[in-house]
Structure formats: structure tokens, C-alpha cells
Amino acid sequence: MKYLATILLIGLMSSAAVSQGADPKTAASKQRSASGSAKDSDEKTQWERAIAVLEPADRVAAITKFIEAFPRSARISEAAAMIVTAAAVAGNENLQVGSVDAAARLFKTATSNAPNPIPDALFNDTLSKFPANLFFRGARAEAIEIAKMLEEKAGPNVAQLLGIAGFYLSVENGSEAKRLAEAAIETDPASGAAYQHLGLANRMDFRLEESAEAYARALEIEPASSSARRGLAEMKRSMGRSDEAATLYREILSADESNVSAQTGLVLSLFDGGKRPEAEAEMLRALKANPGNVILLAGAAYWYAVNNDGARAIELARRAIDHDPRFIWSHIALARGYLSSNDPAAAEKTLLAARRYGNFPTLEYEIASARAAAGFYREAAEELAKSFRVEDGIVKTYLGGRVARGSKDFTELVGFERRASIFAPTAADSPDNAARMTALLELKQTIDSPQPDPENAVRAADAFIMGTDKMQVYRQIFAATQLLEKNVALPAVIEISKAAVANIDTGLGVPSASTAIMAGELYQTRSAAAARGEYVNVPNIPRPTLSAILRGRVEEVNGWAAYKMNDPAEAVVRLKRAVIVLPVDSAWWRSSTWRLGVALAGSGSDAEALEMYIRSYKSSGPDPTQY
């Protein structure tokens, strides 16, 4: 029995052992199945909850939370796609209510979750619109960031690369547009669209010859492309190849006689080529069909200004501005028409009005030129200094406010903007004016430096004064006054002021003599008026009064320079002449009288000096604009 019991115990233990050896696996399997079912059920529940959220921004957050919770889910791709759609919708809703920062965050979320590579439909319909929507609402850095993100995902997709390049072109970033166009060409050398983008990018960065080469290549690839042919024609015009441009425009018109851009280009090419009768006949036909063709009106107006037909330039430019005042080149053409008609005040008013629509170096140069033509040299110099600088004889600026460029010639430098904008190969400027503007800027830079170099100052002053025109006397007085105020090259001040005497009568013959003579005294008044958006109109002053003021100013400059050179006796002689000649109680008379007192005190005539001080102090005098 004992043996049997032992056998039974061993059997039971064996049976239990066998049973225990099989059960752990079965139990674990059942446990995993139960756990997996629970997890699947939880994932499904969370997914259904996330996609059930209706508010786009909340939906983005819910689906993002789902991805974080279930990173290995089979629904990840679908979830990412839904985030892109919801984030795009939410971003656009934020833009509509002005929440640009929130929109930028959502657009970034959409872009980062977009598949790689991006399907063309998703890129074209949704993602490609993000950068521009942000950039033109002030979120420029965010727009560029998203464009970079899209570029990474675009890879070798030529259409998408060009789409991003198109964004850069729209924000006038030619260098980035060029880089992407070249990447597209590397991927597909037979892409005419890529070469057209390259042509426009080069034009935007003022590389006109390179632009022409790109458009020519695009036309080789796509001979029927009207846009490539027009782009090449425009660059031919900008380089002065008017006959070649006209041929290209005629080819466009032979296929589409209603093409307004080609018709406009043909008319302006004929003008550029000196075929005025034919150009005017074509212009009449074009304007009859499209009276509001601002590009044609402004382009033709500028050509007339170049060719010294101020009246016609004014007429056409006014028509252009009446139709659409936003095109700044219409204002520039109008101003040049006024300058050609000896009306610098009207030119300046016109150009200042143009500033409400934009600003770039050419506009500032034109404003400076108009002010210089009127004799407002200080203001002209300040205007130039906003965007230009002279270094080692080279005038430098940022064309379009972004592309660094330099030239020895002002006309050539700003000409890049003109040629890239309205394709006019010839400037409505003169070499003499360009040289004087350079000298004026250099003079300002020199005398404004902490330690002005006398030799450089005199050289710049001489270059500015140079010429035999009627405005020379005003340039002489201005240059001498500037040097005198800075105590620079005083012997040259005396030489310049003495030389000015011979040009006084000639200077009185300019149409803007009143303005030129009173320019210095009007500086503060004009500055204050400009801050209020107003303009100071200078009345005409009788010639005898102008003559007295001009002669007195020359004597005052000469006398004060003599005083600063420790020659009070000569100073007294010159300043007494100034006080006698200048209109009593005028601003100029008070200045000369006070300085005469200083010179008299320096020569030991204290009683007489005191009398001059008292006379100057008691004089309230009329405003110079009342003469």
C-alpha cells in the first residue's frame, strides 16, 4: 500500500508537472491576446475621437496627440495627411482674422507633416501658397523658413522647385530664385520654364545680359513660347538692341495681334530706334484700342523726356498717372518732363508724391537731381546720402534696396533699375548732372567726417562747381559756405567766393533764381513742412533784391573766412560791404551785421562792435519767404 501510494503520488506529481509545463504558454498567449485587443480597442477609440473633432485647430492637436501616443500605428500616414489638411484650414482661418503668428505655426505644422515626396496636387493646391500668404502679411522670416522646408521635400521635382522659385520672384529675391532655377535646370536641362525663371531672376538682380541669355535658351527649347520671346525682347530693348527687339515683338503679334504687351514693346522699340513717325503712328493705334495702357504712356513719356520734348513728356505722363498713379516710372517721366521745361519745383513735388507708392535708389537720385536743379544743394546731398556712398571714386548703392552694385558713373548705376523696369536704354539725365551729383555726395561725405581732409574737400568742391552754366554761382556759394561752416580749406573759400562775383549777373537769369538764393534760409522751413506732408512755394522776388542778396552773401562768406584766418581788418571791409548791400532787417542782413560786430571787436573797435550787436539783436526782420 505504501508502495502504491508512492506510485500514485509520483504519478500525480508528474501529471501536475506536465500540466504546469503547458499552461504558462497558453496563459501568456491568452494574456497577450487580451492585452492586444485592449490596446487595439484603445487606439481605435482614440483615433475615432481625434477624427471626430470638428474645429480644425483642435483637430490638429488631437491627431498630433494620437501620433505621440501610437507612433507605430498603421494610421500614421493617414493621420499626417489629416494634420496637413486641418492645419492648412486652421491657418487660413487665422489669417482671415489677422492672427498671423498662429497661422505661421499651423502652416509649419502642415509643412512638416506633409509626405516626402509631396504629391503635386497637395503642393500646388495647398502648401505652395503658405510662404506668400505669410510674407505679404509681415511674417517674412516664417515665410522663408517654410519655403526652405518645402524645398527639402521637393527634391528633384522640377515643377515644385520652380513653384518655390516663383515665390522668391514674387518677393523680389532674385538670388534665391536663381539658385532654384539653376537646380531645376540641373535636374532637367530641357526645361524651358526653368530657363524662363532664370531669366526673370537675373533681370530682378539687374544681370541683364545673363537674363537675355537665359531667355534665348528658353526660346530655343520652346520656339512657340510667347512669354520667352517677350522676355528676350525686353532684354534686347534694355541693352539698346531696339531693331532685334522689334523683330521679336512683331513675331509675337503675328501669332496674336491683340497681345498688348507685345504692341507696347513694339512701339517703344521703334521710339528707341529713332523711328519716331512710325512709333507715334503705332502708339496712336495702340492707345485707341487701350487708352489706359500705363506702361506705354509712361515709357513714351520717358522717351520724350530723354529727347528734350518736355511738353509731350508731361502730357503723356499725366495721362498715365490719371489712369493709375501707382506706377512710379510715370512720376519719374513727368518729373523729367518738368526739368526739361525748367520747372524743378514741379518736378520735386511730383517725385515726392511718388514716394507713397514705393521707394528705391533711382527715385532718391531723381529727387536729388530736382532739388539740385532748383539750388537746394544741402537737401539734395542729404537725399543722395540715404542710399548712396562714394568710395575711391566709385558710387555704391543697393539696387532695389537689396543688390549691391557700384559704378564710377551715377547714370550708369541707377540705369540698371531703369533698364530692368521699363527697359529704356537711354537715361533722361546728363553726364554733367551725374558728375555733379557724385561730387556733391563726395563733398558731403568729406566735410561730415570727424576730421575732414582739406585736399579731398577742395577736390570735391571744385568738381561740384565745375561748369559754365547759369547755376554755377549758386554752387560756388554753397560749396564755399559748406567749407566755411566746417572750418576746412579756408583759403579755398576765399578763392571760390571771389570767383563767384563774376557769375552773379548770369546766375540771376535762371528761372529758379529766387529759390536758389534763398535755399539756405528755407532749409528749416522746408524740413518742417515736409514732416507735415506740405510743400513750401517760393515767391518770385524782384531782380534788384535778388542781386543785392546774392552780392551781399558773397561778401559775407569772403569776410567771415577772412576773420577765421585771423585777418579782422579784411573781414571788416568785406562784412561792411555785405551790410550795406543786403536788404535791411533781412535774415542775411542780421547775420552779416552780427558777424561784422565780431570782426570789429577782433580789430579793437569795441564801441562800433557793440552797436552792430545791438542792431542785429533788435532786428526782427521779415521771413525770407515774404520777399
XYZ file of C-alpha atoms in Angstrom:
627
model
C 0.000 0.000 0.000
C 2.824 2.222 0.903
C 4.456 1.457 -2.427
C 1.200 2.001 -4.287
C 0.724 5.309 -2.548
C 4.185 6.347 -3.570
C 3.493 5.397 -7.176
C 0.242 7.337 -7.167
C 1.959 10.391 -5.621
C 4.693 10.318 -8.245
C 2.062 9.987 -10.974
C 0.095 12.871 -9.669
C 3.205 14.999 -9.407
C 4.203 14.064 -12.967
C 0.729 14.831 -14.163
C 0.850 18.176 -12.452
C 4.268 18.857 -13.866
C 3.087 18.148 -17.367
C 0.051 20.273 -16.822
C 2.144 23.148 -15.403
C 4.609 22.924 -18.340
C 1.873 23.556 -20.961
C -0.289 26.082 -19.162
C 2.188 29.093 -18.958
C 2.379 29.370 -22.731
C -1.305 29.082 -23.203
C -1.983 31.561 -20.441
C 0.594 34.032 -21.752
C -0.861 33.778 -25.207
C -4.303 34.380 -23.870
C -2.999 37.304 -21.809
C -1.257 38.898 -24.800
C -4.348 38.446 -26.909
C -6.435 40.089 -24.280
C -3.871 42.909 -23.865
C -3.573 43.420 -27.639
C -7.297 43.529 -28.009
C -7.461 46.140 -25.279
C -4.680 48.198 -26.885
C -6.253 47.949 -30.328
C -9.518 48.949 -28.834
C -7.882 51.940 -27.099
C -6.085 53.028 -30.305
C -9.282 52.735 -32.287
C -11.139 54.708 -29.663
C -8.524 57.440 -29.566
C -8.437 57.600 -33.368
C -12.174 57.901 -33.655
C -12.195 60.595 -31.018
C -9.422 62.537 -32.793
C -11.016 62.488 -36.234
C -14.375 63.374 -34.739
C -13.075 66.792 -33.653
C -14.582 69.367 -35.983
C -12.650 72.555 -35.166
C -9.548 72.450 -37.464
C -7.042 73.757 -34.892
C -8.370 71.402 -32.199
C -8.336 68.561 -34.684
C -4.643 69.182 -35.386
C -3.926 68.995 -31.661
C -5.995 65.826 -31.222
C -4.395 63.962 -34.118
C -0.930 65.088 -33.037
C -1.653 63.680 -29.582
C -2.762 60.417 -31.197
C 0.513 60.117 -33.139
C 2.503 60.722 -29.967
C 0.520 58.004 -28.176
C 0.658 55.463 -31.009
C 3.847 56.152 -33.006
C 3.748 52.689 -34.658
C 0.125 52.833 -35.649
C -0.841 51.774 -39.156
C -2.815 55.004 -39.293
C 0.265 57.289 -39.090
C 0.267 58.214 -42.801
C -3.446 58.913 -42.761
C -3.032 60.939 -39.572
C -0.238 63.048 -41.050
C -2.334 63.774 -44.128
C -5.251 64.838 -41.965
C -2.951 67.141 -39.972
C -1.809 68.811 -43.193
C -5.384 69.452 -44.281
C -6.638 70.587 -40.886
C -3.598 72.782 -40.196
C -3.942 74.441 -43.589
C -7.617 75.210 -42.964
C -6.921 76.454 -39.436
C -4.007 78.564 -40.659
C -6.132 80.245 -43.305
C -8.844 80.929 -40.742
C -6.263 82.649 -38.533
C -5.062 84.753 -41.452
C -8.584 85.964 -42.068
C -8.841 87.309 -38.530
C -5.308 88.738 -38.526
C -3.654 86.116 -36.305
C -0.552 85.805 -38.460
C 1.680 84.232 -35.801
C -0.848 81.475 -35.138
C -1.229 80.917 -38.872
C 2.538 80.618 -39.263
C 2.706 77.938 -36.561
C -0.085 75.962 -38.198
C 1.445 76.264 -41.666
C 4.746 74.974 -40.281
C 2.899 72.042 -38.734
C 1.214 71.287 -42.050
C 4.501 71.500 -43.952
C 6.456 69.331 -41.529
C 3.737 66.639 -41.665
C 3.489 66.670 -45.444
C 4.663 63.455 -47.112
C 8.086 63.280 -48.714
C 7.943 63.495 -51.681
C 4.960 65.845 -51.760
C 2.171 64.919 -54.201
C 1.870 67.621 -56.869
C -1.802 68.250 -56.138
C -1.096 68.866 -52.444
C 1.852 71.104 -53.278
C 0.015 73.165 -55.900
C -3.341 73.479 -54.153
C -2.189 73.982 -50.579
C 1.449 74.001 -49.479
C 2.920 76.271 -52.165
C 0.603 79.090 -51.062
C 1.864 79.246 -47.483
C 5.043 81.343 -47.983
C 3.404 84.165 -49.924
C 0.389 84.284 -47.600
C 2.744 84.857 -44.672
C 5.352 87.063 -46.355
C 2.907 89.696 -47.539
C 1.355 89.851 -44.080
C 4.653 90.676 -42.430
C 5.782 87.214 -41.319
C 8.788 87.233 -43.618
C 11.148 85.035 -41.626
C 8.446 82.395 -41.175
C 7.633 82.510 -44.887
C 11.267 81.894 -45.835
C 11.508 79.082 -43.285
C 8.523 77.298 -44.789
C 9.894 77.815 -48.308
C 13.113 76.102 -47.184
C 11.110 73.225 -45.699
C 9.206 72.796 -48.954
C 12.451 72.868 -50.919
C 13.856 69.989 -48.863
C 10.824 67.891 -49.673
C 10.638 68.930 -53.322
C 13.907 67.181 -54.101
C 14.330 66.762 -57.857
C 10.734 67.732 -58.679
C 11.272 70.487 -61.270
C 7.716 71.816 -61.131
C 7.858 72.169 -57.363
C 11.307 73.776 -57.416
C 10.005 76.337 -59.891
C 6.934 76.886 -57.730
C 9.179 77.823 -54.816
C 11.307 79.947 -57.166
C 8.096 81.721 -58.155
C 7.556 82.682 -54.524
C 11.059 84.173 -54.333
C 10.414 86.095 -57.539
C 7.196 87.478 -56.083
C 9.141 88.891 -53.117
C 11.980 90.165 -55.351
C 14.585 87.757 -54.028
C 16.374 87.171 -57.299
C 19.351 85.311 -55.870
C 17.223 82.572 -54.260
C 15.026 82.328 -57.345
C 18.131 81.969 -59.491
C 19.522 79.225 -57.266
C 16.319 77.199 -57.515
C 16.001 77.757 -61.260
C 19.546 76.511 -61.740
C 18.760 73.464 -59.581
C 15.761 72.769 -61.800
C 17.928 73.109 -64.931
C 20.473 70.706 -63.478
C 17.668 68.189 -62.997
C 16.092 68.850 -66.404
C 18.319 70.766 -68.862
C 15.461 70.736 -71.383
C 13.073 72.713 -69.162
C 12.113 75.901 -70.939
C 10.157 77.005 -67.866
C 13.290 76.725 -65.724
C 15.228 78.952 -68.122
C 12.412 81.498 -68.095
C 12.532 81.569 -64.306
C 16.289 82.026 -64.548
C 15.814 84.882 -67.000
C 13.422 86.694 -64.688
C 15.635 86.054 -61.649
C 18.639 87.563 -63.443
C 16.594 90.545 -64.552
C 15.399 91.024 -60.969
C 19.017 91.144 -59.817
C 19.934 93.537 -62.658
C 22.051 90.996 -64.565
C 20.547 91.963 -67.878
C 22.946 90.229 -70.246
C 22.614 86.976 -68.296
C 18.855 87.400 -68.366
C 18.903 87.714 -72.146
C 20.975 84.542 -72.419
C 18.508 82.601 -70.266
C 15.504 83.791 -72.275
C 17.280 82.956 -75.529
C 17.886 79.415 -74.278
C 14.232 79.110 -73.204
C 13.165 80.184 -76.684
C 15.439 77.582 -78.272
C 13.794 74.874 -76.177
C 10.250 76.179 -76.732
C 10.187 78.123 -80.030
C 6.446 78.738 -79.714
C 6.680 80.315 -76.238
C 5.291 83.833 -76.332
C 6.498 84.609 -72.809
C 10.087 83.544 -73.570
C 10.070 85.618 -76.757
C 8.732 88.660 -74.908
C 11.280 88.259 -72.109
C 14.100 88.167 -74.660
C 12.668 91.178 -76.496
C 12.547 93.184 -73.284
C 16.173 92.419 -72.514
C 17.158 93.336 -76.079
C 15.459 96.708 -75.545
C 17.235 97.233 -72.236
C 20.590 96.660 -73.944
C 19.810 99.109 -76.750
C 19.172 96.472 -79.450
C 15.905 98.015 -80.500
C 15.733 96.503 -84.002
C 16.166 92.969 -82.652
C 13.541 93.681 -80.011
C 11.095 95.000 -82.617
C 11.517 91.825 -84.680
C 10.691 89.652 -81.683
C 7.639 91.735 -80.803
C 6.391 91.503 -84.398
C 6.737 87.718 -84.249
C 4.501 87.656 -81.174
C 1.956 89.914 -82.848
C 1.906 87.770 -85.985
C 0.553 84.928 -83.842
C -1.603 87.138 -81.586
C -2.297 90.620 -82.856
C -4.190 91.512 -79.655
C -1.156 90.974 -77.415
C -0.973 94.282 -75.520
C 2.496 93.691 -74.051
C 3.959 92.987 -77.479
C 2.218 96.001 -79.003
C 3.575 98.197 -76.215
C 7.070 96.790 -76.641
C 6.993 97.312 -80.395
C 6.019 100.990 -80.076
C 8.741 101.674 -77.505
C 11.320 99.757 -79.567
C 10.511 101.973 -82.537
C 10.987 105.051 -80.356
C 14.289 103.684 -79.051
C 15.431 103.031 -82.597
C 14.805 106.653 -83.615
C 11.794 105.794 -85.802
C 9.603 108.459 -84.290
C 6.938 108.853 -87.044
C 6.314 105.106 -87.197
C 6.367 104.830 -83.410
C 3.864 107.656 -82.973
C 1.519 106.133 -85.560
C 1.671 102.760 -83.820
C 1.173 104.452 -80.444
C -1.983 106.193 -81.611
C -3.439 102.872 -82.738
C -2.440 101.144 -79.508
C -3.867 103.870 -77.276
C -7.079 103.996 -79.267
C -7.580 100.311 -78.506
C -6.378 100.617 -74.912
C -6.399 104.214 -73.607
C -5.326 103.114 -70.132
C -2.075 101.453 -71.213
C 0.006 102.969 -68.429
C 3.196 101.142 -69.409
C 3.047 102.572 -72.923
C 2.150 106.067 -71.753
C 4.933 106.149 -69.157
C 7.510 104.582 -71.475
C 6.751 107.019 -74.268
C 6.728 109.946 -71.821
C 10.179 108.968 -70.617
C 11.441 108.752 -74.205
C 10.174 112.271 -74.912
C 11.915 113.492 -71.758
C 15.146 111.875 -72.925
C 14.771 113.726 -76.207
C 14.042 117.104 -74.556
C 10.382 117.302 -75.539
C 9.208 118.282 -72.089
C 5.686 119.286 -73.084
C 4.929 115.917 -74.690
C 6.520 114.061 -71.783
C 4.342 115.966 -69.325
C 1.192 115.306 -71.350
C 1.656 111.540 -71.620
C 2.945 111.082 -68.063
C -0.059 112.933 -66.654
C -2.364 110.646 -68.624
C -0.568 107.619 -67.209
C -0.861 108.896 -63.626
C -4.539 109.735 -64.113
C -5.213 106.133 -65.151
C -3.101 104.569 -62.397
C -0.870 106.622 -60.075
C 0.868 103.556 -58.585
C 3.415 103.156 -61.397
C 6.365 105.194 -60.104
C 8.038 105.477 -63.504
C 5.118 107.610 -64.675
C 6.041 110.107 -61.955
C 9.720 109.948 -62.864
C 8.882 110.603 -66.527
C 6.652 113.529 -65.517
C 9.382 114.987 -63.314
C 11.915 114.708 -66.110
C 9.458 116.484 -68.365
C 9.231 119.316 -65.858
C 13.024 119.513 -65.560
C 13.268 119.672 -69.326
C 10.813 122.583 -69.139
C 12.874 124.371 -66.432
C 10.383 123.735 -63.633
C 12.336 121.939 -60.889
C 9.771 122.772 -58.193
C 7.045 120.893 -60.074
C 9.495 118.029 -60.638
C 10.238 117.766 -56.916
C 6.543 117.840 -55.966
C 5.842 115.066 -58.457
C 8.618 112.845 -57.153
C 7.701 113.381 -53.512
C 4.139 112.326 -54.356
C 5.523 109.138 -55.919
C 7.013 108.077 -52.591
C 3.639 106.971 -51.299
C 3.812 104.078 -53.776
C 7.360 102.920 -53.069
C 10.981 103.947 -52.920
C 14.270 102.827 -54.448
C 17.652 104.434 -55.246
C 16.599 105.824 -58.631
C 13.725 107.757 -57.069
C 16.075 109.262 -54.480
C 18.545 110.193 -57.203
C 15.756 111.854 -59.188
C 14.596 113.818 -56.136
C 18.181 114.930 -55.502
C 18.546 115.994 -59.136
C 15.338 118.040 -58.992
C 16.456 119.736 -55.783
C 19.887 120.469 -57.195
C 18.300 121.978 -60.298
C 16.429 124.374 -58.003
C 19.503 125.169 -55.906
C 18.560 123.121 -52.813
C 22.002 121.562 -52.663
C 22.019 120.695 -48.979
C 18.752 118.803 -49.293
C 19.941 117.156 -52.497
C 23.071 115.915 -50.743
C 21.049 114.564 -47.835
C 18.756 112.729 -50.226
C 21.678 111.097 -52.005
C 23.257 110.062 -48.719
C 20.199 107.951 -47.865
C 21.109 105.227 -50.378
C 24.449 106.105 -51.945
C 28.065 106.365 -50.900
C 31.264 107.209 -52.772
C 34.309 105.066 -52.077
C 37.547 105.531 -54.021
C 35.689 107.232 -56.835
C 33.037 104.507 -57.067
C 29.408 105.316 -56.295
C 27.820 102.421 -54.441
C 24.263 101.503 -53.540
C 21.877 98.605 -53.120
C 19.822 98.459 -56.286
C 16.223 97.753 -55.457
C 17.290 98.102 -51.847
C 18.947 94.652 -51.915
C 21.553 94.118 -54.675
C 24.967 95.694 -54.009
C 26.370 97.440 -57.075
C 28.831 100.206 -57.833
C 29.920 102.363 -60.755
C 32.083 105.383 -61.483
C 29.038 106.947 -63.134
C 25.812 107.767 -61.335
C 23.759 107.480 -64.520
C 25.058 104.000 -65.239
C 24.464 102.878 -61.668
C 20.818 103.917 -61.367
C 20.363 102.983 -65.015
C 20.283 99.309 -64.027
C 16.969 99.932 -62.248
C 15.546 101.809 -65.223
C 16.650 99.221 -67.760
C 15.319 96.338 -65.651
C 11.978 98.098 -65.035
C 10.926 99.968 -68.175
C 13.734 98.659 -70.443
C 14.631 102.195 -71.579
C 18.276 102.038 -72.740
C 18.949 105.790 -72.509
C 18.668 107.973 -69.405
C 16.874 111.298 -69.221
C 19.939 112.618 -67.429
C 23.113 114.379 -68.482
C 26.759 113.468 -67.842
C 27.271 116.882 -66.263
C 24.460 116.388 -63.769
C 25.632 112.870 -62.904
C 29.177 114.127 -62.286
C 27.915 116.976 -60.090
C 25.745 114.620 -58.059
C 28.774 112.428 -57.441
C 30.867 115.431 -56.414
C 28.073 116.768 -54.188
C 27.802 113.444 -52.390
C 31.558 113.207 -52.011
C 31.703 116.761 -50.664
C 29.065 115.940 -48.056
C 30.835 112.759 -47.013
C 34.148 114.574 -46.696
C 33.001 117.528 -44.635
C 30.792 115.312 -42.435
C 33.717 113.125 -41.457
C 35.197 113.625 -37.948
C 38.421 115.038 -39.423
C 37.724 116.351 -42.938
C 40.660 116.138 -45.319
C 41.169 119.613 -46.872
C 42.547 118.289 -50.162
C 39.654 115.898 -50.678
C 37.185 118.593 -49.706
C 38.619 121.103 -52.190
C 38.760 118.486 -54.919
C 35.107 117.569 -54.386
C 34.103 121.237 -54.203
C 35.911 122.038 -57.458
C 34.275 119.076 -59.207
C 30.875 120.205 -57.948
C 31.405 123.803 -59.030
C 32.822 122.923 -62.443
C 30.926 124.189 -65.486
C 29.849 127.359 -67.238
C 26.094 127.098 -66.746
C 23.951 129.768 -65.111
C 23.662 127.863 -61.820
C 27.411 127.919 -61.221
C 27.333 130.909 -58.883
C 24.918 129.120 -56.564
C 27.136 126.056 -56.469
C 30.093 128.315 -55.662
C 28.290 129.955 -52.739
C 27.054 126.605 -51.436
C 30.461 124.921 -51.627
C 32.203 127.903 -50.026
C 29.602 128.033 -47.256
C 29.927 124.318 -46.514
C 33.699 124.528 -46.237
C 33.425 127.688 -44.132
C 30.981 126.129 -41.661
C 33.388 123.222 -41.112
C 36.497 125.439 -40.998
C 38.004 123.398 -43.819
C 40.280 124.785 -46.558
C 39.587 128.449 -45.718
C 41.945 129.846 -48.407
C 39.862 127.920 -50.968
C 36.718 129.517 -49.509
C 38.064 132.973 -50.294
C 39.107 131.945 -53.799
C 35.708 130.431 -54.533
C 33.761 133.414 -53.173
C 35.872 135.885 -55.142
C 35.380 133.857 -58.331
C 31.616 133.858 -57.706
C 31.389 137.649 -58.161
C 31.894 137.310 -61.916
C 28.931 134.909 -62.213
C 26.326 136.881 -60.272
C 24.587 138.569 -63.200
C 24.491 135.309 -65.143
C 23.040 133.483 -62.158
C 20.201 135.966 -61.836
C 18.941 134.798 -65.219
C 17.918 131.292 -64.165
C 14.163 130.601 -63.802
C 14.609 129.465 -60.196
C 16.803 132.330 -59.019
C 14.564 133.165 -56.051
C 14.661 129.542 -54.863
C 18.403 129.150 -55.372
C 19.237 132.368 -53.493
C 17.014 131.560 -50.519
C 17.775 127.823 -50.386
C 19.861 128.000 -47.222
C 17.375 130.147 -45.317
C 14.477 127.920 -46.399
C 16.077 124.692 -45.190
C 14.398 124.560 -41.762
C 11.071 125.784 -43.102
C 11.041 123.182 -45.868
C 12.046 120.408 -43.476
C 9.208 121.254 -41.124
C 6.744 121.458 -43.991
C 7.890 118.115 -45.372
C 7.293 116.489 -41.974
C 3.685 117.684 -42.237
C 3.357 116.498 -45.819
C 3.333 120.066 -47.113
C 5.381 121.947 -49.696
C 6.804 125.471 -49.453
C 6.161 127.528 -52.554
C 8.834 130.175 -53.093
C 7.542 133.512 -54.408
C 9.280 135.414 -57.165
C 11.480 138.193 -55.839
C 12.331 141.331 -57.851
C 15.658 141.093 -59.625
C 17.249 144.110 -57.817
C 16.510 142.477 -54.445
C 17.918 139.165 -55.633
C 21.043 140.918 -56.879
C 21.531 142.636 -53.517
C 21.108 139.383 -51.596
C 23.474 137.482 -53.866
C 26.195 140.135 -53.748
C 25.839 140.523 -50.016
C 26.081 136.741 -49.493
C 29.337 136.587 -51.455
C 30.812 139.409 -49.379
C 29.694 137.815 -46.115
C 31.296 134.466 -46.987
C 34.503 136.200 -48.002
C 34.576 138.381 -44.898
C 33.848 135.617 -42.420
C 36.511 133.392 -43.993
C 38.990 136.272 -43.602
C 38.049 136.618 -39.936
C 38.592 132.885 -39.327
C 42.004 133.246 -40.974
C 42.946 135.895 -38.398
C 42.540 138.862 -40.760
C 39.927 141.001 -38.945
C 40.764 144.113 -40.981
C 39.881 142.404 -44.277
C 36.884 140.822 -42.575
C 35.577 144.239 -41.510
C 35.880 145.593 -45.075
C 34.019 142.656 -46.598
C 31.331 142.452 -43.932
C 30.651 146.187 -44.092
C 30.051 145.785 -47.820
C 27.648 142.950 -47.071
C 25.706 145.013 -44.506
C 25.447 147.938 -46.916
C 24.293 145.799 -49.847
C 21.895 143.368 -48.170
C 18.217 144.316 -47.617
C 17.981 145.876 -44.158
C 16.452 143.667 -41.453
C 16.558 140.578 -43.676
C 17.893 137.281 -42.316
C 21.060 137.763 -44.364
C 21.497 141.343 -43.106
C 21.165 140.254 -39.453
C 23.766 137.515 -39.959
C 26.249 139.870 -41.615
C 25.656 142.583 -39.031
C 26.353 140.247 -36.125
C 29.488 138.904 -37.817
C 30.619 142.448 -38.527
C 30.355 143.100 -34.809
C 32.566 140.096 -34.089
C 35.138 141.276 -36.648
C 35.095 144.824 -35.256
C 35.662 143.508 -31.755
C 38.554 141.463 -33.065
C 40.113 144.573 -34.583
C 39.750 146.580 -31.364
C 36.690 148.669 -32.319
C 34.609 147.661 -29.308
C 32.136 150.563 -29.388
C 31.342 150.040 -33.046
C 31.117 146.295 -32.432
C 28.565 146.840 -29.664
C 26.486 148.960 -31.999
C 26.422 146.140 -34.541
C 25.412 143.635 -31.883
C 22.539 145.837 -30.779
C 21.339 146.448 -34.343
C 21.407 142.751 -35.090
C 19.640 141.871 -31.836
C 16.858 144.437 -32.270
C 16.087 143.443 -35.827
C 13.197 141.003 -36.023
C 13.147 141.147 -39.800
C 10.659 139.581 -42.217
C 10.558 135.928 -43.114
C 12.684 135.397 -46.234
C 9.719 133.751 -47.966
C 7.891 137.106 -47.810
C 10.194 138.824 -50.310
